[in-house]
Short mmCIF file of C-alpha atoms in Angstrom, two decimals:
data_model
loop_
_atom_site.label_atom_id
_atom_site.label_comp_id
_atom_site.label_asym_id
_atom_site.label_seq_id
_atom_site.Cartn_x
_atom_site.Cartn_y
_atom_site.Cartn_z
CA UNK A 1 10.68 2.15 13.62
CA UNK A 2 7.71 -0.02 13.41
CA UNK A 3 7.16 -2.89 10.60
CA UNK A 4 3.71 -3.70 9.85
CA UNK A 5 3.30 -7.59 7.95
CA UNK A 6 0.14 -8.01 6.58
CA UNK A 7 -0.08 -12.05 4.94
CA UNK A 8 -3.20 -12.11 2.20
CA UNK A 9 -3.72 -15.57 0.40
CA UNK A 10 -6.14 -15.15 -3.05
CA UNK A 11 -7.65 -17.58 -5.63
CA UNK A 12 -6.20 -15.74 -8.81
CA UNK A 13 -3.71 -15.92 -11.16
CA UNK A 14 0.12 -14.36 -9.35
CA UNK A 15 -0.26 -11.71 -12.38
CA UNK A 16 -3.57 -11.12 -11.53
CA UNK A 17 -2.73 -10.40 -7.52
CA UNK A 18 0.40 -7.61 -8.90
CA UNK A 19 -1.17 -6.02 -11.49
CA UNK A 20 -4.39 -5.24 -9.43
CA UNK A 21 -2.12 -3.82 -6.23
CA UNK A 22 -0.47 -1.87 -9.21
CA UNK A 23 -3.29 -0.13 -10.08
CA UNK A 24 -3.96 2.92 -9.04
CA UNK A 25 -7.63 2.55 -10.49
CA UNK A 26 -7.73 -0.07 -8.36
CA UNK A 27 -6.04 1.35 -5.06
CA UNK A 28 -8.65 3.84 -5.01
CA UNK A 29 -11.49 1.98 -5.54
CA UNK A 30 -10.00 -0.01 -2.20
CA UNK A 31 -8.96 2.79 -0.35
CA UNK A 32 -12.91 4.40 -0.91
CA UNK A 33 -13.31 5.20 3.24
CA UNK A 34 -10.45 7.94 3.03
CA UNK A 35 -11.53 9.14 -0.33
CA UNK A 36 -7.72 8.54 -1.38
CA UNK A 37 -7.19 9.68 -5.17
CA UNK A 38 -3.88 9.72 -7.01
CA UNK A 39 -3.94 14.04 -7.76
CA UNK A 40 -0.75 14.02 -9.44
CA UNK A 41 2.32 11.90 -11.25
CA UNK A 42 0.94 8.47 -12.36
CA UNK A 43 -2.91 8.60 -11.99
CA UNK A 44 -4.24 6.09 -13.57
CA UNK A 45 -3.56 2.55 -14.64
CA UNK A 46 -0.51 1.04 -14.23
CA UNK A 47 2.48 1.67 -12.13
CA UNK A 48 6.32 0.81 -13.54
CA UNK A 49 9.75 1.20 -11.35
CA UNK A 50 10.98 5.05 -11.17
CA UNK A 51 6.89 6.03 -11.20
CA UNK A 52 5.52 8.72 -8.71
CA UNK A 53 2.04 9.64 -7.43
CA UNK A 54 0.77 11.47 -5.32
CA UNK A 55 -2.28 10.74 -3.64
CA UNK A 56 -4.89 13.24 -1.47
CA UNK A 57 -7.06 11.16 1.09
CA UNK A 58 -8.56 12.62 4.71
CA UNK A 59 -6.90 10.44 7.50
CA UNK A 60 -8.42 11.75 11.38
CA UNK A 61 -10.65 14.14 9.71
CA UNK A 62 -7.76 16.01 7.71
CA UNK A 63 -6.74 16.27 3.80
CA UNK A 64 -3.25 14.83 3.29
CA UNK A 65 -1.22 14.47 0.67
CA UNK A 66 1.64 11.58 0.11
CA UNK A 67 3.36 11.20 -2.47
CA UNK A 68 5.66 8.07 -3.66
CA UNK A 69 8.42 6.17 -5.51
CA UNK A 70 8.20 2.88 -7.20
CA UNK A 71 11.63 2.40 -6.29
CA UNK A 72 12.00 -1.21 -7.37
CA UNK A 73 10.02 -4.02 -9.58
CA UNK A 74 10.09 -7.77 -10.26
CA UNK A 75 8.01 -8.74 -12.06
CA UNK A 76 5.40 -10.65 -11.34
CA UNK A 77 7.20 -11.09 -7.63
CA UNK A 78 8.13 -8.24 -6.24
CA UNK A 79 7.23 -4.04 -6.25
CA UNK A 80 9.10 -1.39 -3.57
CA UNK A 81 7.58 2.23 -2.86
CA UNK A 82 8.77 5.06 -0.55
CA UNK A 83 7.26 8.27 0.69
CA UNK A 84 9.39 11.26 -1.55
CA UNK A 85 6.96 13.65 0.41
CA UNK A 86 4.09 13.37 2.99
CA UNK A 87 3.23 13.06 6.59
CA UNK A 88 5.83 10.78 7.27
CA UNK A 89 9.23 11.10 7.89
CA UNK A 90 9.87 7.99 5.52
CA UNK A 91 8.21 5.04 4.77
CA UNK A 92 8.91 1.83 2.75
CA UNK A 93 6.30 -0.42 1.53
CA UNK A 94 7.12 -3.91 -0.26
CA UNK A 95 4.95 -5.54 -2.11
CA UNK A 96 5.37 -9.61 -2.81
CA UNK A 97 3.37 -12.40 -4.64
CA UNK A 98 4.17 -16.22 -4.38
CA UNK A 99 2.91 -18.33 -6.81
CA UNK A 100 0.85 -21.30 -5.28
CA UNK A 101 -1.17 -24.17 -6.53
CA UNK A 102 -4.10 -22.83 -5.83
CA UNK A 103 -3.34 -18.76 -6.17
CA UNK A 104 -0.93 -16.43 -4.59
CA UNK A 105 0.37 -15.02 -1.08
CA UNK A 106 0.31 -11.52 -1.32
CA UNK A 107 2.36 -10.41 1.42
CA UNK A 108 2.67 -6.39 2.46
CA UNK A 109 5.06 -4.55 4.45
CA UNK A 110 4.71 -1.25 5.88
CA UNK A 111 7.98 -0.06 7.41
CA UNK A 112 7.46 4.11 8.83
CA UNK A 113 8.97 6.62 10.80
CA UNK A 114 6.86 8.79 12.34
CA UNK A 115 7.42 12.71 12.63
CA UNK A 116 7.89 14.98 15.50
CA UNK A 117 10.30 12.45 17.33
CA UNK A 118 9.50 11.30 20.72
CA UNK A 119 5.58 12.43 19.81
CA UNK A 120 5.92 10.60 17.31
CA UNK A 121 6.73 7.27 18.85
CA UNK A 122 4.03 7.58 21.57
CA UNK A 123 2.00 8.91 18.29
CA UNK A 124 2.63 4.99 17.49
CA UNK A 125 1.99 3.62 20.29
CA UNK A 126 -0.87 5.42 21.18
CA UNK A 127 -3.36 5.41 17.79
CA UNK A 128 -0.48 5.00 14.64
CA UNK A 129 0.48 1.94 14.00
CA UNK A 130 -2.58 0.42 14.53
CA UNK A 131 -4.24 2.54 12.18
CA UNK A 132 -1.93 2.20 9.09
CA UNK A 133 -2.33 -2.08 10.33
CA UNK A 134 -6.06 -1.54 10.16
CA UNK A 135 -5.50 0.10 6.66
CA UNK A 136 -2.96 -2.11 4.79
CA UNK A 137 -5.89 -5.13 6.78
CA UNK A 138 -8.41 -3.46 4.73
CA UNK A 139 -6.82 -3.01 1.57
CA UNK A 140 -6.03 -6.10 0.93
CA UNK A 141 -9.12 -7.90 1.87
CA UNK A 142 -10.68 -5.65 -0.87
CA UNK A 143 -8.05 -6.65 -3.38
CA UNK A 144 -8.85 -10.36 -2.32
CA UNK A 145 -12.33 -9.70 -3.51
CA UNK A 146 -11.71 -7.81 -6.39
CA UNK A 147 -8.99 -11.23 -7.64
CA UNK A 148 -11.38 -13.76 -6.85
CA UNK A 149 -13.96 -12.20 -9.50
CA UNK A 150 -11.77 -10.83 -12.13
CA UNK A 151 -9.36 -14.58 -12.71
#
């Protein structure tokens, strides 16, 4: 089961970073390369504990849908979402925020299991893990750009 962890320092307050990371509208902005949009559940504003959102996006040239639920929230330090329905066998995405003297350290930890057994494991090694890492890093850098122009 691959685990992707990315650390991003942001020169903005922990509250700004936390709220931007759980904002559905900002999520759409930071994933524009995949044309991601919320189509059901919470489709705008801030996600709260227990909320579900269904995302539609284009990955690998295929339109896909994925439903995620927020299962844990410790404002403004941590929230966790899991896949309820979608292309993965499962995933857990933990978002953590640590206040620093000159900003916030944001840590994304994305743990997933691919479908299709050994074929999925091969896909991880060949391309999926690299693709998911690039997706998470790209979103973190976009959040950094937005946050550093808000705070």
